[in-house]
Coordinates of C-alpha atoms and ligand atoms in Angstrom, one line a residue:
M935 CA -19.6 -12.5 -19.5
N936 CA -19.3 -16.2 -19.7
A937 CA -20.7 -18.6 -17.0
R938 CA -16.8 -19.3 -15.8
V939 CA -15.9 -16.0 -15.1
E940 CA -19.3 -15.6 -13.2
D941 CA -18.4 -18.3 -11.3
L942 CA -15.2 -17.0 -10.4
I943 CA -16.3 -13.6 -9.2
N944 CA -19.3 -15.1 -7.6
K945 CA -17.0 -17.6 -5.5
S946 CA -14.3 -15.1 -4.8
D947 CA -15.1 -14.4 -1.2
L948 CA -11.7 -15.4 1.1
R949 CA -10.7 -17.2 -1.5
H950 CA -6.7 -18.5 -1.1
D951 CA -6.0 -20.5 -3.7
W952 CA -6.2 -18.4 -6.9
G953 CA -4.4 -19.6 -10.2
K954 CA -2.4 -17.8 -12.6
E955 CA -4.6 -18.0 -15.2
E956 CA -7.9 -17.3 -13.3
V957 CA -6.2 -14.0 -12.2
A958 CA -5.4 -13.6 -15.8
T959 CA -8.9 -14.3 -17.1
L960 CA -10.0 -11.4 -15.1
F961 CA -7.5 -8.9 -16.3
D962 CA -8.3 -9.8 -19.6
L963 CA -11.8 -9.2 -19.1
P964 CA -13.7 -6.0 -21.5
F965 CA -12.9 -2.8 -19.4
N966 CA -16.9 -2.5 -18.6
D967 CA -17.3 -6.0 -17.3
L968 CA -14.3 -6.0 -15.2
L969 CA -15.4 -2.7 -13.5
F970 CA -18.9 -3.9 -13.2
K971 CA -18.1 -7.0 -11.4
A972 CA -15.4 -5.0 -9.2
H973 CA -17.8 -2.8 -8.3
S974 CA -20.8 -5.1 -7.7
L975 CA -18.6 -6.8 -5.1
H976 CA -17.5 -3.6 -3.5
R977 CA -21.1 -2.7 -3.1
R978 CA -21.4 -6.2 -1.3
F979 CA -18.9 -5.6 1.5
F980 CA -18.2 -1.8 1.8
E981 CA -20.4 1.2 1.6
P982 CA -19.7 2.3 -1.9
N983 CA -19.1 6.3 -1.3
T984 CA -16.6 6.1 1.5
V985 CA -13.2 6.6 1.3
Q986 CA -10.7 5.9 4.3
M987 CA -7.8 8.3 4.7
S988 CA -4.3 7.7 6.0
S989 CA -1.4 10.1 6.5
L990 CA 1.8 9.3 6.1
L991 CA 5.4 10.8 7.9
S992 CA 8.5 10.1 7.2
I993 CA 10.6 9.5 10.7
K994 CA 14.0 8.4 9.5
T995 CA 14.7 9.6 6.4
G996 CA 17.4 8.6 3.5
K997 CA 20.8 6.3 3.9
C998 CA 19.1 3.0 3.5
P999 CA 21.1 0.3 3.0
E1000 CA 18.9 -1.7 0.5
D1001 CA 19.1 -1.3 -3.0
C1002 CA 15.2 -1.2 -4.3
A1003 CA 15.5 0.4 -7.7
Y1004 CA 12.6 2.3 -7.5
C1005 CA 13.4 4.4 -4.1
P1006 CA 14.9 7.6 -3.7
Q1007 CA 15.8 6.5 0.0
S1008 CA 18.8 4.2 -1.2
V1009 CA 22.1 5.3 -0.3
R1010 CA 23.2 3.6 -3.5
Y1011 CA 21.7 6.2 -5.7
D1012 CA 22.5 10.2 -5.8
T1013 CA 18.6 11.8 -5.3
E1014 CA 19.1 14.9 -3.8
L1015 CA 17.4 13.9 -0.5
E1016 CA 17.6 15.5 2.9
V1017 CA 18.8 12.8 5.2
E1018 CA 17.5 12.8 8.5
P1019 CA 17.9 10.7 11.7
L1020 CA 15.3 9.7 13.5
M1021 CA 12.4 12.2 14.3
P1022 CA 12.2 13.7 17.8
I1023 CA 8.8 12.3 19.3
G1024 CA 7.5 15.9 19.5
E1025 CA 7.6 16.5 15.7
V1026 CA 5.9 13.3 15.2
I1027 CA 3.3 14.0 17.5
A1028 CA 2.8 17.5 16.2
A1029 CA 2.2 16.2 12.9
A1030 CA 0.0 13.1 13.8
K1031 CA -2.3 15.8 15.6
T1032 CA -2.3 17.9 12.2
A1033 CA -3.3 15.1 9.9
K1034 CA -5.9 14.1 12.7
S1035 CA -7.5 17.6 12.8
R1036 CA -7.8 17.6 9.0
G1037 CA -9.9 14.4 8.7
A1038 CA -7.3 11.2 8.6
T1039 CA -7.9 8.5 11.1
R1040 CA -5.0 6.5 10.5
F1041 CA -1.2 7.5 10.6
C1042 CA 1.2 5.7 9.0
M1043 CA 5.1 6.3 9.8
G1044 CA 8.1 5.0 7.8
A1045 CA 11.3 4.4 8.4
A1046 CA 14.2 4.0 5.6
W1047 CA 15.4 1.1 7.4
R1048 CA 16.9 -2.7 6.0
S1049 CA 15.1 -3.6 9.5
P1050 CA 15.2 -1.4 13.1
K1051 CA 17.6 -2.2 15.8
D1052 CA 16.4 -3.1 18.7
R1053 CA 17.6 0.1 20.6
D1054 CA 15.5 1.9 17.8
L1055 CA 12.4 0.3 19.1
D1056 CA 12.3 2.1 22.6
K1057 CA 11.4 5.3 20.7
I1058 CA 9.2 3.6 18.7
E1059 CA 7.0 1.9 21.0
E1060 CA 6.7 5.3 22.6
M1061 CA 5.5 7.0 19.1
V1062 CA 2.9 4.2 18.7
R1063 CA 1.6 5.0 22.4
E1064 CA 1.0 8.7 21.9
V1065 CA -0.1 8.6 18.5
K1066 CA -2.8 5.9 19.7
A1067 CA -3.3 8.0 22.4
L1068 CA -4.6 10.8 19.8
G1069 CA -7.5 8.4 19.1
M1070 CA -5.6 7.5 15.8
E1071 CA -5.0 3.9 14.4
T1072 CA -1.1 3.5 14.2
C1073 CA 0.8 2.2 11.4
M1074 CA 4.6 1.7 10.8
T1075 CA 6.7 0.7 8.1
L1076 CA 10.4 0.0 9.0
G1077 CA 11.6 -2.9 6.8
M1078 CA 12.2 -6.6 8.2
L1079 CA 11.0 -7.1 11.4
S1080 CA 12.2 -10.3 13.8
R1081 CA 9.4 -12.2 16.2
P1082 CA 10.3 -10.5 19.3
Q1083 CA 10.2 -6.9 17.1
T1084 CA 6.8 -8.0 16.0
Q1085 CA 5.8 -9.1 19.6
R1086 CA 7.4 -5.6 20.9
L1087 CA 5.0 -3.6 18.4
K1088 CA 2.0 -5.6 19.4
T1089 CA 2.6 -4.6 23.0
A1090 CA 3.2 -1.1 22.7
G1091 CA -0.7 -1.2 21.0
L1092 CA 0.4 -1.0 17.0
D1093 CA -2.4 -1.6 14.9
Y1094 CA -1.3 -2.2 11.3
Y1095 CA 2.3 -3.0 10.0
N1096 CA 3.2 -2.3 6.5
H1097 CA 5.2 -4.8 4.5
N1098 CA 4.6 -4.6 0.6
L1099 CA 5.5 -7.6 -1.8
D1100 CA 6.6 -4.8 -4.5
T1101 CA 5.9 -7.5 -7.3
S1102 CA 5.6 -10.7 -8.3
P1103 CA 8.3 -13.7 -7.3
E1104 CA 9.4 -13.4 -10.7
F1105 CA 10.1 -9.8 -11.5
Y1106 CA 11.4 -9.0 -8.0
G1107 CA 15.5 -9.6 -8.6
E1108 CA 15.3 -7.0 -11.4
I1109 CA 14.2 -4.6 -8.7
I1110 CA 15.6 -5.3 -5.3
T1111 CA 18.7 -7.7 -4.7
T1112 CA 19.6 -6.9 -1.0
R1113 CA 16.7 -8.9 0.5
T1114 CA 14.7 -11.9 -0.8
Y1115 CA 11.0 -12.4 -1.6
Q1116 CA 11.0 -15.1 1.0
D1117 CA 12.5 -12.5 3.6
R1118 CA 9.4 -10.6 3.0
L1119 CA 6.9 -13.4 3.3
D1120 CA 8.5 -14.1 6.6
T1121 CA 8.1 -10.4 8.0
L1122 CA 4.5 -10.7 7.2
A1123 CA 4.1 -14.2 8.9
H1124 CA 5.7 -12.7 12.0
V1125 CA 3.5 -9.5 12.1
R1126 CA 0.2 -12.1 11.5
E1127 CA 1.3 -14.2 14.3
A1128 CA 1.8 -11.1 16.9
G1129 CA -2.1 -10.7 15.8
M1130 CA -1.0 -7.1 14.3
R1131 CA -3.3 -6.1 10.8
V1132 CA -1.3 -6.3 7.7
C1133 CA -0.7 -3.5 5.0
C1134 CA 0.7 -5.0 2.2
G1135 CA 0.5 -4.4 -1.6
G1136 CA 3.2 -3.4 -4.6
I1137 CA 3.9 -1.2 -7.1
V1138 CA 2.9 -0.9 -10.9
G1139 CA 4.8 0.7 -13.7
M1140 CA 8.5 -0.9 -12.9
G1141 CA 8.8 -2.3 -16.3
E1142 CA 7.1 -5.2 -15.4
G1143 CA 4.4 -7.2 -17.5
R1144 CA 0.9 -7.9 -17.0
G1145 CA 2.1 -11.4 -15.8
D1146 CA 3.7 -10.0 -12.8
R1147 CA 0.9 -7.5 -12.0
V1148 CA -1.2 -11.1 -12.3
G1149 CA 1.5 -12.8 -10.1
L1150 CA 1.4 -10.0 -7.5
L1151 CA -2.1 -9.7 -7.1
Q1152 CA -2.1 -13.8 -6.8
E1153 CA 0.6 -13.6 -4.2
L1154 CA -1.4 -11.2 -2.0
A1155 CA -4.6 -13.1 -2.2
N1156 CA -3.3 -16.2 -1.5
Q1157 CA -1.7 -15.4 1.5
P1158 CA -3.4 -17.1 4.6
Q1159 CA -5.3 -14.4 5.3
H1160 CA -5.8 -11.2 3.1
P1161 CA -4.0 -8.3 4.2
E1162 CA -6.8 -5.9 5.6
S1163 CA -5.2 -2.9 3.9
V1164 CA -3.6 -3.4 0.2
P1165 CA -1.7 -0.4 -1.5
I1166 CA -1.3 -0.1 -5.1
N1167 CA 1.1 2.5 -5.9
M1168 CA 2.0 3.6 -9.2
L1169 CA 5.8 4.2 -9.4
V1170 CA 6.8 7.8 -8.7
R1171 CA 9.7 8.6 -10.8
V1172 CA 12.6 10.0 -9.0
E1173 CA 15.7 11.3 -10.7
G1174 CA 18.8 9.3 -9.7
T1175 CA 17.0 6.0 -9.1
P1176 CA 17.6 3.5 -11.7
L1177 CA 13.8 3.8 -12.4
A1178 CA 13.9 7.2 -12.9
D1179 CA 13.3 6.8 -16.8
S1180 CA 10.6 4.4 -16.8
D1181 CA 7.8 4.6 -19.3
D1182 CA 4.3 6.3 -18.6
F1183 CA 2.3 3.6 -16.9
D1184 CA -1.2 3.4 -19.0
P1185 CA -4.0 4.6 -16.9
I1186 CA -6.7 2.0 -18.3
E1187 CA -4.1 -1.1 -17.0
F1188 CA -3.7 0.8 -13.6
V1189 CA -7.6 0.6 -13.0
R1190 CA -7.8 -2.7 -14.2
T1191 CA -5.1 -3.4 -11.6
I1192 CA -7.4 -1.9 -8.9
A1193 CA -10.5 -3.9 -9.9
V1194 CA -8.8 -7.3 -9.8
A1195 CA -7.4 -6.6 -6.6
R1196 CA -11.2 -5.6 -5.3
I1197 CA -12.3 -9.0 -6.9
L1198 CA -9.5 -11.2 -5.4
M1199 CA -9.5 -9.6 -1.6
P1200 CA -13.5 -8.3 -1.5
R1201 CA -13.4 -7.8 1.8
S1202 CA -9.8 -5.6 2.0
Y1203 CA -9.4 -1.9 2.0
V1204 CA -7.8 -1.3 -1.3
R1205 CA -5.5 1.8 -1.1
L1206 CA -5.3 4.0 -4.3
S1207 CA -1.4 5.1 -3.1
A1208 CA 1.5 6.5 -4.3
G1209 CA 1.3 8.2 -7.9
R1210 CA -1.8 10.3 -7.6
E1211 CA 0.4 13.4 -8.4
D1212 CA 0.4 12.1 -11.8
M1213 CA -3.2 10.5 -12.0
D1214 CA -6.3 12.9 -13.5
D1215 CA -9.4 13.3 -11.4
A1216 CA -11.0 11.0 -14.0
M1217 CA -8.7 8.0 -13.3
Q1218 CA -8.9 8.6 -10.0
A1219 CA -12.7 8.6 -9.9
L1220 CA -12.4 5.5 -12.2
C1221 CA -10.2 3.7 -9.8
F1222 CA -12.6 4.4 -6.7
F1223 CA -15.7 2.8 -9.0
A1224 CA -13.5 0.0 -9.4
G1225 CA -12.9 -0.4 -5.5
A1226 CA -10.2 1.6 -4.3
N1227 CA -11.4 3.1 -1.1
S1228 CA -8.8 4.5 0.7
V1229 CA -5.8 7.0 0.2
F1230 CA -2.9 8.3 1.4
Y1231 CA -4.0 12.2 2.3
G1232 CA -1.7 15.2 2.5
E1233 CA 0.8 17.0 0.6
K1234 CA 3.7 14.9 1.0
L1235 CA 4.0 10.6 0.6
L1236 CA 7.2 9.7 2.4
T1237 CA 9.7 12.0 0.6
T1238 CA 7.5 13.2 -2.7
P1239 CA 4.7 15.2 -3.3
N1240 CA 0.9 14.2 -3.0
P1241 CA -2.1 15.8 -4.1
S1242 CA -3.0 18.6 -1.4
A1243 CA -5.7 18.4 0.6
D1244 CA -7.7 20.8 -0.5
H1245 CA -7.6 19.2 -4.0
D1246 CA -8.8 15.9 -2.1
R1247 CA -11.5 17.5 -0.5
L1248 CA -12.8 19.1 -3.2
L1249 CA -12.2 15.8 -5.6
F1250 CA -14.0 13.9 -3.0
K1251 CA -16.7 16.9 -3.2
R1252 CA -17.5 16.5 -6.4
L1253 CA -17.6 12.8 -6.5
G1254 CA -20.0 12.8 -3.4
I1255 CA -17.3 10.5 -1.5
K1256 CA -17.5 10.8 2.4
T1257 CA -14.3 10.0 4.2
L1258 CA -14.4 7.4 7.1
Q1259 CA -14.7 9.0 10.5
Ligands
LIG1402 N1 12.0 0.6 4.4 C1 11.1 -0.1 4.6 C2 10.7 -1.2 3.6 O1 11.0 -1.1 2.5 O2 10.1 -2.1 3.8 C3 10.1 0.9 4.9 C4 9.9 1.8 4.0 S1 9.7 2.1 2.2 C5 10.0 3.4 1.5 C6 7.9 1.6 1.8 C7 7.6 1.2 0.3 O3 7.1 2.5 -0.1 C8 8.1 0.4 -0.2 O4 8.1 -1.1 0.1 C9 7.5 0.5 -1.8 O5 6.7 -0.1 -2.2 C10 6.9 2.4 -1.6 N2 7.6 2.9 -2.5 C11 9.1 3.4 -2.2 N3 9.5 4.2 -2.9 C12 8.4 4.0 -4.0 C13 8.1 5.2 -5.6 N4 9.3 5.7 -5.5 N5 7.3 5.0 -6.1 C14 6.2 4.1 -5.3 N6 6.4 3.7 -4.1 C15 7.2 3.3 -3.7
LIG1403 C1 3.1 2.2 0.7 O1 2.7 1.3 0.1 N1 3.6 3.3 0.1 C2 3.5 4.3 0.8 C3 3.4 3.6 2.1 N2 3.5 2.4 2.1 C4 4.9 3.7 2.9 C5 5.1 4.7 0.3 C6 5.3 5.6 -0.9 C7 6.5 6.2 -1.0 C8 6.0 7.0 -2.4 C9 7.9 7.6 -2.5 C10 8.4 8.5 -1.5 O2 7.4 9.7 -1.3 O3 9.4 8.7 -0.9
LIG1404 FE1 14.9 1.2 1.8 FE2 12.6 0.7 2.4 FE3 13.6 2.6 0.1 FE4 13.7 -0.3 0.1 S1 12.2 0.7 -0.3 S2 16.0 1.1 -0.3 S3 14.2 -0.8 1.9 S4 13.7 2.7 2.2

């Protein structure tokens, strides 16, 4: 590996000024060099055989006014989804208890909203308080938030807010037209100002180019603070959405994306997120070597299937991976 690349990686801790070419240089490395560097850095900041597990629950499903081309929950696409209004609190708590008993440490609740109404937030605050009382970390993803809304969630005790950039600023307009990249950055800034931790990542496999994956990771790493949690999703192709017929995504390129995320954001949890149903165990093992150290755990993501808890437990056993308690 040449001296310049060595230098890039050695100085990568908590940089926020990554240039496109620097990130592209990392992506271009021979695969073994990239994985070796990402893994070495991973060991510097994390216990290398430990994975954090979050469980997801869709607390309000479908009929979303936004037009995100990947999403089965948009009202604009005919996806045969079962639409559900905001879930009663008792059902949310029951699901959180099950997730906890199976070993998840964080409970992530998602709502198909453009942004929450203030009256919805009364119920959301109660969910946060009650899930926290179970001894779990809490995460919500509810769409765009105003400053006062983030304050309310922080006061209720919310630990993480998930809001993804999804892709590069350049490719973004091909995927979503109903809100801007800047809208997303504004919500992220409000979440930070309120003092919550940020979960922010993106999706690959939507027909974007390498340059867009470079652009996404560059944007994430150049935020004023790195997101504490970085979900890297591989598109789940859902019948009826505009992206349903997207090509298979190259597994090697996916592992490269994880490795570059690890190098750019060395202290963040990088989550191997949606798309694991389309990955074999060997590909997932490579992702863990490349620096992924978090997964969504349990049979369902928000609306689509995820590997079974039994399958994951067996995979972790085969890999000698412990789960974060
Ligand atoms: N409505 C809120 C929003 O978009 O901010 C919260 C829920 S939304 C479903 C959360 C994230 O899930 C999206 O930003 C996107 O990154 C991811 N997602 C949705 N559909 C997906 C799919 N088919 N494949 C991969 N990731 C997906
Ligand atoms: C994230 O980055 N991925 C999760 C979570 N944050 C909310 C959602 C994945 C959704 C996959 C499609 C579905 O199940 O509806
Ligand atoms: Fe709505 Fe979120 Fe789906 Fe976009 S990703 S359509 S905002 S639920």
